[in-house]
Amino acid sequence: QLQAYGGGLVQAGVSLRLSCAASGVTFSMHPMGWFRQAPGKGREFVAAINWSGDRTVYEDSVRGRFALSRDNAKNTVYLQMNDLKPEDTAVYYCAAGSTRYRKNPSQLGVNYPDWGQGTLVTVSS
């Protein structure tokens, strides 16, 4: 089970940190990813991190603004979002990836079998 939290309504330019706590899975064996879905749009990849936390991958529009990290001792992954923009407005979902991709995390949602319920981030201009 994955529980995402930390969303909210913020103004453009500020920072926000999302967290995703995992239970019932061997967290440290799985890559973790964040995806988002904006109103009226499809789900898109945001960022992913490998099992050990030493490899991350980002979608182009968030690279340099967002930072993904994990604490395997706490079964939690963190998405630090800086310099938020109105186009970052979306429901953000965390997901646990297939262990097949534990070293090199995938950007494809189909490779993430377990999903959290999502947390809404709204960025006003």
mmCIF file of C-alpha atoms in Angstrom:
data_model
loop_
_atom_site.group_PDB
_atom_site.id
_atom_site.type_symbol
_atom_site.label_atom_id
_atom_site.label_comp_id
_atom_site.label_asym_id
_atom_site.label_seq_id
_atom_site.Cartn_x
_atom_site.Cartn_y
_atom_site.Cartn_z
ATOM 1 C CA GLN A 1 0.000 0.000 0.000
ATOM 2 C CA LEU A 2 1.251 3.454 -0.906
ATOM 3 C CA GLN A 3 0.113 6.632 0.805
ATOM 4 C CA ALA A 4 0.978 9.927 -0.857
ATOM 5 C CA TYR A 5 0.600 13.203 0.978
ATOM 6 C CA GLY A 6 1.882 16.755 1.052
ATOM 7 C CA GLY A 7 -0.141 18.338 -1.725
ATOM 8 C CA GLY A 8 -1.931 21.633 -1.421
ATOM 9 C CA LEU A 9 -2.679 25.024 -2.902
ATOM 10 C CA VAL A 10 0.402 27.186 -3.360
ATOM 11 C CA GLN A 11 1.476 30.223 -5.309
ATOM 12 C CA ALA A 12 3.830 30.056 -8.244
ATOM 13 C CA GLY A 13 7.482 30.123 -7.314
ATOM 14 C CA VAL A 14 7.227 28.421 -3.956
ATOM 15 C CA SER A 15 8.329 24.940 -2.933
ATOM 16 C CA LEU A 16 6.406 21.906 -1.806
ATOM 17 C CA ARG A 17 7.497 18.454 -0.728
ATOM 18 C CA LEU A 18 5.450 15.380 -1.445
ATOM 19 C CA SER A 19 5.966 12.189 0.507
ATOM 20 C CA CYS A 20 4.937 8.650 -0.227
ATOM 21 C CA ALA A 21 4.975 6.057 2.525
ATOM 22 C CA ALA A 22 4.920 2.386 1.630
ATOM 23 C CA SER A 23 3.679 -0.562 3.606
ATOM 24 C CA GLY A 24 3.167 -4.198 2.794
ATOM 25 C CA VAL A 25 5.952 -4.263 0.219
ATOM 26 C CA THR A 26 9.677 -4.804 0.434
ATOM 27 C CA PHE A 27 10.227 -1.151 -0.244
ATOM 28 C CA SER A 28 13.991 -1.221 -0.694
ATOM 29 C CA MET A 29 13.725 -3.705 -3.571
ATOM 30 C CA HIS A 30 11.525 -1.498 -5.730
ATOM 31 C CA PRO A 31 12.206 1.526 -7.858
ATOM 32 C CA MET A 32 9.760 4.305 -7.059
ATOM 33 C CA GLY A 33 8.152 6.754 -9.397
ATOM 34 C CA TRP A 34 5.947 9.813 -9.404
ATOM 35 C CA PHE A 35 3.418 10.498 -12.092
ATOM 36 C CA ARG A 36 0.886 13.261 -12.453
ATOM 37 C CA GLN A 37 -2.380 13.903 -14.187
ATOM 38 C CA ALA A 38 -3.499 17.439 -14.919
ATOM 39 C CA PRO A 39 -7.182 18.276 -15.423
ATOM 40 C CA GLY A 40 -8.326 17.037 -18.797
ATOM 41 C CA LYS A 41 -5.001 15.426 -19.616
ATOM 42 C CA GLY A 42 -3.484 12.002 -19.504
ATOM 43 C CA ARG A 43 -1.116 10.705 -16.896
ATOM 44 C CA GLU A 44 2.500 11.675 -17.382
ATOM 45 C CA PHE A 45 5.789 10.611 -15.900
ATOM 46 C CA VAL A 46 7.457 13.027 -13.488
ATOM 47 C CA ALA A 47 10.420 11.344 -11.840
ATOM 48 C CA ALA A 48 11.746 7.984 -10.721
ATOM 49 C CA ILE A 49 14.444 6.664 -8.447
ATOM 50 C CA ASN A 50 16.169 3.323 -8.305
ATOM 51 C CA TRP A 51 16.152 0.970 -5.351
ATOM 52 C CA SER A 52 19.293 2.337 -3.730
ATOM 53 C CA GLY A 53 18.605 5.996 -4.395
ATOM 54 C CA ASP A 54 21.716 6.681 -6.429
ATOM 55 C CA ARG A 55 20.000 6.924 -9.778
ATOM 56 C CA THR A 56 17.178 9.269 -10.648
ATOM 57 C CA VAL A 57 15.465 10.237 -13.861
ATOM 58 C CA TYR A 58 13.254 13.253 -14.521
ATOM 59 C CA GLU A 59 10.822 14.469 -17.090
ATOM 60 C CA ASP A 60 12.305 17.389 -18.999
ATOM 61 C CA SER A 61 9.971 20.085 -17.667
ATOM 62 C CA VAL A 62 10.801 19.339 -14.023
ATOM 63 C CA ARG A 63 14.504 18.570 -14.300
ATOM 64 C CA GLY A 64 16.433 21.078 -12.231
ATOM 65 C CA ARG A 65 13.345 22.072 -10.233
ATOM 66 C CA PHE A 66 12.268 18.769 -8.707
ATOM 67 C CA ALA A 67 14.408 16.388 -6.676
ATOM 68 C CA LEU A 68 13.496 12.833 -5.812
ATOM 69 C CA SER A 69 14.992 10.974 -2.885
ATOM 70 C CA ARG A 70 14.192 7.985 -0.729
ATOM 71 C CA ASP A 71 14.762 6.751 2.785
ATOM 72 C CA ASN A 72 14.634 2.975 2.771
ATOM 73 C CA ALA A 73 14.778 2.843 6.556
ATOM 74 C CA LYS A 74 11.509 4.785 6.661
ATOM 75 C CA ASN A 75 9.938 3.153 3.585
ATOM 76 C CA THR A 76 9.356 6.620 2.210
ATOM 77 C CA VAL A 77 10.127 8.483 -0.980
ATOM 78 C CA TYR A 78 10.186 12.265 -1.228
ATOM 79 C CA LEU A 79 9.563 14.587 -4.143
ATOM 80 C CA GLN A 80 10.919 18.042 -3.464
ATOM 81 C CA MET A 81 9.296 20.485 -5.870
ATOM 82 C CA ASN A 82 10.862 23.911 -6.191
ATOM 83 C CA ASP A 83 9.911 26.940 -8.248
ATOM 84 C CA LEU A 84 6.457 25.569 -8.866
ATOM 85 C CA LYS A 85 4.588 26.746 -11.936
ATOM 86 C CA PRO A 86 0.876 26.776 -12.746
ATOM 87 C CA GLU A 87 1.491 24.029 -15.294
ATOM 88 C CA ASP A 88 2.605 21.768 -12.438
ATOM 89 C CA THR A 89 -1.000 21.693 -11.237
ATOM 90 C CA ALA A 90 -2.082 18.061 -11.182
ATOM 91 C CA VAL A 91 -2.887 15.078 -9.059
ATOM 92 C CA TYR A 92 0.438 13.471 -8.197
ATOM 93 C CA TYR A 93 0.658 9.719 -7.817
ATOM 94 C CA CYS A 94 3.474 7.683 -6.376
ATOM 95 C CA ALA A 95 4.030 4.180 -7.620
ATOM 96 C CA ALA A 96 6.217 1.207 -6.827
ATOM 97 C CA GLY A 97 7.950 -0.229 -9.853
ATOM 98 C CA SER A 98 8.680 -3.767 -10.883
ATOM 99 C CA THR A 99 11.863 -5.090 -9.306
ATOM 100 C CA ARG A 100 12.970 -5.816 -12.869
ATOM 101 C CA TYR A 101 13.761 -2.101 -13.082
ATOM 102 C CA ARG A 102 15.199 -1.691 -9.612
ATOM 103 C CA LYS A 103 18.602 -0.552 -10.906
ATOM 104 C CA ASN A 104 17.442 1.535 -13.854
ATOM 105 C CA PRO A 105 13.986 2.948 -13.148
ATOM 106 C CA SER A 106 11.462 2.978 -15.933
ATOM 107 C CA GLN A 107 9.511 6.017 -17.091
ATOM 108 C CA LEU A 108 6.576 3.913 -18.246
ATOM 109 C CA GLY A 109 3.550 3.619 -16.013
ATOM 110 C CA VAL A 110 2.936 0.044 -17.106
ATOM 111 C CA ASN A 111 6.123 -0.951 -15.301
ATOM 112 C CA TYR A 112 4.690 0.239 -11.986
ATOM 113 C CA PRO A 113 2.244 -2.340 -10.644
ATOM 114 C CA ASP A 114 1.409 -0.614 -7.351
ATOM 115 C CA TRP A 115 -0.065 2.878 -7.092
ATOM 116 C CA GLY A 116 -1.051 5.258 -4.342
ATOM 117 C CA GLN A 117 -4.251 7.272 -4.241
ATOM 118 C CA GLY A 118 -2.784 10.585 -5.374
ATOM 119 C CA THR A 119 -2.390 13.985 -3.810
ATOM 120 C CA LEU A 120 -3.555 17.211 -5.440
ATOM 121 C CA VAL A 121 -1.114 20.026 -6.106
ATOM 122 C CA THR A 122 -2.596 23.317 -7.257
ATOM 123 C CA VAL A 123 -0.291 26.153 -8.238
ATOM 124 C CA SER A 124 -1.840 29.569 -8.670
ATOM 125 C CA SER A 125 -0.274 32.292 -10.772
#
